[in-house]
Amino acid sequence: MQAPRFPPLHRLPVQLMMLLALLFAALPAPAQEDNLLPVTEAYRLSADASTPGVLKLHWTIAPDYYLYRGRMKFSAGPGVTLGAAQLPDGEKHHDEYLGDVETYHHGVDATLPYTVAAGTTRLTLDVQYQGCHEVDPKICYPPHTEHLDLPLPTASGAPLPAAQSLGAALDGLGSRGASAPTGMAAAPLPEDQAFRFEAAAPSRGHLLLRWSMPKGYYLYRDRTELKLIEADGLQLRPPEWPDGVTHADPQFGNVVVYFDQVDVPVAVEGELAGRKRLTVQATFQGCQDGGLCYPPMTRTVTVDLGGATAGATPPADAAPTAPVRTGLFAALALALAGGLVLNLMPCVLPVLSIKAVGVLESGESRGAARRHALFYTAGVLCSFAALGMGILALRAAGHALGWGSQLQQPLLVGVLACVMLAVGLSLSGVVQFGASLGNTGAALASRSGPAGDFFTGVLAVVVASPCTAPFMGGALAYAFAAPMLAALGVFLALGVGLALPFLAIGFVPALGRLLPRPGRWMETLKQVLAFPMYLTAAWLVWVLANQRGADAVGLVLVAMVLLAMTLWWFERSRSRSLAGRAWVLPLALATLAPLYLLAHVPPAAANAATEEGVVAYSPEKLAALRAAGTPVFVDMTADWCVTCKANEHNVLDTAAFRALLQRTGAVYMKGDWTDVNPVISAFLQQYNSPGVPLYVVFPGNGGPGRQLSTVLTPSMVEQALTEAAR
């Protein structure tokens, strides 16, 4: 039989690194919920103050949305006293978390009596309301507040034009490049009323800046400067401005401006360990449309890194974000230990079994054993470096990715399933990519051994990504918040830990002598090891089914059949003519067609039926349960997370855990991160979690949540829930 050809060894690491880079480049950006309206479009609020002493409010409610009657609140501004609001009766129904409530559909009118102190010229007040979307995706918005600043009617009661809320004013903007709303004829407001500036920290290391302007005022995008005050070693990354309005400005020409309200995310670079607050200074400029332009204004706000703006009331489900106190050397030690323990995880063992056979294949040759260890380690380190840099680069671009989140991409899951099938077919003897296990000849080993060792290291890292071993959580949390060079060191330390057992066998002769002698029995072992590969491929197809449904499963199965046909003909055509071997190329190209279609399959429809005794996670449900004084066990999981599934089998899916929930009165809430989910990503960021699993127990007394270890034990969960119920 003709010996197989391999690429030159010095080019192999470069080619595999390019392949990994292409895979990461192919990852789509996380999906967004694009079928939900902004809160001010779902509930359009308008106000009419033309009648002295009475403010008339009207909400226009979009189809499939509703407002809670009992969640409307009105707060008077300076010099204004409000009477009791007059609201019509709503539709009565029982809410799962809020009890008996009344709701409004389509629209609702309210009247609000008021009196003003002498000398007051404006009617100012805040209107707060809350509502929900009642069809899939079923979500409830957090309470939303709109600030109204209206002219008082004349003493004679002559009607004045009705004023709209800030949210309704957004309708006049249209798409990018649309004309702006017309200016107000009234005198310009003081600058602190014309431009309100706020800041918050939705997650550690990320700020959200907000400018709010009344109708007819706008903010310049390119005349804004941001910096941190008294924050040595920290700096702000460039702000991520949303699309604005191209506006013909009389002073600066065609510029990009923002009317009404704009939210701007900004990332913080540097070590935040030990910091509780940041002070942000913003210098900006804006104008009254058709009126004067204000000089540059400078505002300073203090931001609580626990997630709430200074002076603001935190949401009901807010919990302080645990600071990352791990130092560089501690993170490297944790990463080394985590990588070492990763060898024992069930997701890695099938690939390590193949590596063990390769080590046995070296027999008594110390040089061959060292070569196996070095090339395997090179594959592991190159893959960890590519994986870490890919995740860190996407996170720096604003995508909330974590450890294992690459398996949220169906195309990558399908490709990995095909790779596992190909490895299994090779072990079963359908196709030979290298020499047989029984042949340890030096010439043949030098030709195919290093390539196989390097690829085995790459494969070990790929299948290790769904697993989170003990010690890894602290190391990865540090890496995701650290500078790029330190973060890369943590990922490489993980790789050294994963490769350490085989490095020890290759370079410590005493350990190598403990291995069994090679022989014919190894061919049987090789064929047996094919079946864990087939099981891994089947598991990946199951993950794909939960992500994209039956259509995706059909496509990946077709790709796997075409791949098997390609490999079968590749082996059969070794002794054939060039024309016969040429059929391998069209078969290989045919394998790519269903994978291309797989990348465009939309997400599977959400399953309306939930597990018995389990509440699907949402921030609104969590806030309602906490407000009611109910202990909550939050489980953030994913179908591709092997550690999650092990915890569910050993602890969370047991009769003892269900009895514990009943005894403590706790609610089991689960979030599914199998596919991209921005809401769950935000929760993970709040607790500095590098990925799933994440377990947080919230006490019934309203205190902060307690984060548990990634590997659960029954006693750990029992202690946490018992304390939460006190």
mmCIF file of N, CA and C in Angstrom, residues 10-54:
data_model
loop_
_atom_site.group_PDB
_atom_site.id
_atom_site.type_symbol
_atom_site.label_atom_id
_atom_site.label_comp_id
_atom_site.label_asym_id
_atom_site.label_seq_id
_atom_site.Cartn_x
_atom_site.Cartn_y
_atom_site.Cartn_z
ATOM 1 N N HIS A 10 7.094 21.490 9.296
ATOM 2 C CA HIS A 10 7.288 22.862 9.752
ATOM 3 C C HIS A 10 6.138 23.762 9.363
ATOM 4 N N ARG A 11 5.305 23.325 8.399
ATOM 5 C CA ARG A 11 4.149 24.143 7.976
ATOM 6 C C ARG A 11 2.872 23.751 8.693
ATOM 7 N N LEU A 12 2.851 22.585 9.340
ATOM 8 C CA LEU A 12 1.612 22.090 9.926
ATOM 9 C C LEU A 12 1.068 23.003 11.030
ATOM 10 N N PRO A 13 1.874 23.436 12.021
ATOM 11 C CA PRO A 13 1.297 24.329 13.039
ATOM 12 C C PRO A 13 0.710 25.595 12.448
ATOM 13 N N VAL A 14 1.393 26.157 11.431
ATOM 14 C CA VAL A 14 0.878 27.389 10.812
ATOM 15 C C VAL A 14 -0.456 27.140 10.143
ATOM 16 N N GLN A 15 -0.563 25.981 9.429
ATOM 17 C CA GLN A 15 -1.818 25.688 8.739
ATOM 18 C C GLN A 15 -2.958 25.490 9.735
ATOM 19 N N LEU A 16 -2.693 24.798 10.843
ATOM 20 C CA LEU A 16 -3.754 24.565 11.820
ATOM 21 C C LEU A 16 -4.145 25.853 12.536
ATOM 22 N N MET A 17 -3.156 26.706 12.800
ATOM 23 C CA MET A 17 -3.492 27.993 13.402
ATOM 24 C C MET A 17 -4.358 28.820 12.468
ATOM 25 N N MET A 18 -4.058 28.753 11.156
ATOM 26 C CA MET A 18 -4.889 29.485 10.197
ATOM 27 C C MET A 18 -6.297 28.916 10.178
ATOM 28 N N LEU A 19 -6.407 27.568 10.291
ATOM 29 C CA LEU A 19 -7.729 26.952 10.307
ATOM 30 C C LEU A 19 -8.519 27.404 11.518
ATOM 31 N N LEU A 20 -7.873 27.435 12.695
ATOM 32 C CA LEU A 20 -8.567 27.891 13.895
ATOM 33 C C LEU A 20 -8.981 29.355 13.769
ATOM 34 N N ALA A 21 -8.085 30.164 13.208
ATOM 35 C CA ALA A 21 -8.427 31.582 13.036
ATOM 36 C C ALA A 21 -9.617 31.759 12.115
ATOM 37 N N LEU A 22 -9.674 30.947 11.034
ATOM 38 C CA LEU A 22 -10.816 31.036 10.118
ATOM 39 C C LEU A 22 -12.102 30.625 10.802
ATOM 40 N N LEU A 23 -12.034 29.597 11.683
ATOM 41 C CA LEU A 23 -13.236 29.174 12.401
ATOM 42 C C LEU A 23 -13.752 30.294 13.286
ATOM 43 N N PHE A 24 -12.829 30.985 13.996
ATOM 44 C CA PHE A 24 -13.277 32.079 14.852
ATOM 45 C C PHE A 24 -13.788 33.245 14.032
ATOM 46 N N ALA A 25 -13.153 33.488 12.884
ATOM 47 C CA ALA A 25 -13.622 34.593 12.038
ATOM 48 C C ALA A 25 -15.008 34.320 11.495
ATOM 49 N N ALA A 26 -15.339 33.002 11.360
ATOM 50 C CA ALA A 26 -16.641 32.651 10.801
ATOM 51 C C ALA A 26 -17.754 32.734 11.821
ATOM 52 N N LEU A 27 -17.392 32.910 13.105
ATOM 53 C CA LEU A 27 -18.436 32.949 14.117
ATOM 54 C C LEU A 27 -19.280 34.195 13.943
ATOM 55 N N PRO A 28 -20.592 34.040 13.855
ATOM 56 C CA PRO A 28 -21.435 35.238 13.743
ATOM 57 C C PRO A 28 -21.533 35.957 15.065
ATOM 58 N N ALA A 29 -21.818 37.211 14.974
ATOM 59 C CA ALA A 29 -22.036 37.977 16.196
ATOM 60 C C ALA A 29 -23.291 37.490 16.885
ATOM 61 N N PRO A 30 -23.322 37.583 18.230
ATOM 62 C CA PRO A 30 -24.481 37.105 18.949
ATOM 63 C C PRO A 30 -25.769 37.717 18.430
ATOM 64 N N ALA A 31 -26.793 36.883 18.355
ATOM 65 C CA ALA A 31 -28.091 37.334 17.852
ATOM 66 C C ALA A 31 -28.753 38.265 18.856
ATOM 67 N N GLN A 32 -29.598 39.116 18.364
ATOM 68 C CA GLN A 32 -30.326 40.032 19.215
ATOM 69 C C GLN A 32 -31.821 39.785 19.042
ATOM 70 N N GLU A 33 -32.570 40.180 20.081
ATOM 71 C CA GLU A 33 -34.021 40.087 20.005
ATOM 72 C C GLU A 33 -34.527 41.260 19.174
ATOM 73 N N ASP A 34 -34.820 41.035 17.887
ATOM 74 C CA ASP A 34 -35.199 42.143 17.026
ATOM 75 C C ASP A 34 -36.708 42.218 16.820
ATOM 76 N N ASN A 35 -37.483 41.376 17.527
ATOM 77 C CA ASN A 35 -38.921 41.417 17.353
ATOM 78 C C ASN A 35 -39.602 42.060 18.552
ATOM 79 N N LEU A 36 -38.859 42.723 19.419
ATOM 80 C CA LEU A 36 -39.423 43.437 20.544
ATOM 81 C C LEU A 36 -39.258 44.934 20.315
ATOM 82 N N LEU A 37 -40.311 45.680 20.621
ATOM 83 C CA LEU A 37 -40.267 47.124 20.450
ATOM 84 C C LEU A 37 -39.540 47.772 21.619
ATOM 85 N N PRO A 38 -38.885 48.904 21.382
ATOM 86 C CA PRO A 38 -38.401 49.695 22.516
ATOM 87 C C PRO A 38 -39.578 50.094 23.398
ATOM 88 N N VAL A 39 -39.297 50.286 24.667
ATOM 89 C CA VAL A 39 -40.385 50.504 25.619
ATOM 90 C C VAL A 39 -41.221 51.724 25.247
ATOM 91 N N THR A 40 -40.580 52.777 24.700
ATOM 92 C CA THR A 40 -41.335 53.985 24.373
ATOM 93 C C THR A 40 -42.137 53.851 23.090
ATOM 94 N N GLU A 41 -41.867 52.806 22.302
ATOM 95 C CA GLU A 41 -42.705 52.527 21.138
ATOM 96 C C GLU A 41 -43.816 51.547 21.483
ATOM 97 N N ALA A 42 -43.536 50.637 22.416
ATOM 98 C CA ALA A 42 -44.596 49.727 22.861
ATOM 99 C C ALA A 42 -45.673 50.479 23.629
ATOM 100 N N TYR A 43 -45.269 51.529 24.361
ATOM 101 C CA TYR A 43 -46.209 52.317 25.164
ATOM 102 C C TYR A 43 -45.934 53.798 24.878
ATOM 103 N N ARG A 44 -46.696 54.374 23.954
ATOM 104 C CA ARG A 44 -46.493 55.774 23.563
ATOM 105 C C ARG A 44 -47.288 56.676 24.506
ATOM 106 N N LEU A 45 -46.564 57.491 25.240
ATOM 107 C CA LEU A 45 -47.187 58.370 26.225
ATOM 108 C C LEU A 45 -47.257 59.788 25.670
ATOM 109 N N SER A 46 -48.445 60.400 25.739
ATOM 110 C CA SER A 46 -48.620 61.809 25.387
ATOM 111 C C SER A 46 -49.326 62.512 26.538
ATOM 112 N N ALA A 47 -49.084 63.801 26.675
ATOM 113 C CA ALA A 47 -49.631 64.569 27.793
ATOM 114 C C ALA A 47 -50.274 65.847 27.273
ATOM 115 N N ASP A 48 -51.390 66.230 27.899
ATOM 116 C CA ASP A 48 -52.123 67.442 27.528
ATOM 117 C C ASP A 48 -52.350 68.263 28.790
ATOM 118 N N ALA A 49 -51.713 69.427 28.856
ATOM 119 C CA ALA A 49 -51.854 70.306 30.026
ATOM 120 C C ALA A 49 -52.626 71.575 29.692
ATOM 121 N N SER A 50 -53.500 71.510 28.695
ATOM 122 C CA SER A 50 -54.215 72.717 28.268
ATOM 123 C C SER A 50 -55.316 73.120 29.235
ATOM 124 N N THR A 51 -55.767 72.203 30.112
ATOM 125 C CA THR A 51 -56.802 72.520 31.094
ATOM 126 C C THR A 51 -56.143 72.867 32.412
ATOM 127 N N PRO A 52 -56.370 74.080 32.965
ATOM 128 C CA PRO A 52 -55.721 74.451 34.228
ATOM 129 C C PRO A 52 -56.075 73.470 35.345
ATOM 130 N N GLY A 53 -55.042 73.027 36.076
ATOM 131 C CA GLY A 53 -55.249 72.165 37.234
ATOM 132 C C GLY A 53 -55.422 70.702 36.917
ATOM 133 N N VAL A 54 -55.471 70.329 35.645
ATOM 134 C CA VAL A 54 -55.685 68.924 35.286
ATOM 135 C C VAL A 54 -54.709 68.558 34.171
#
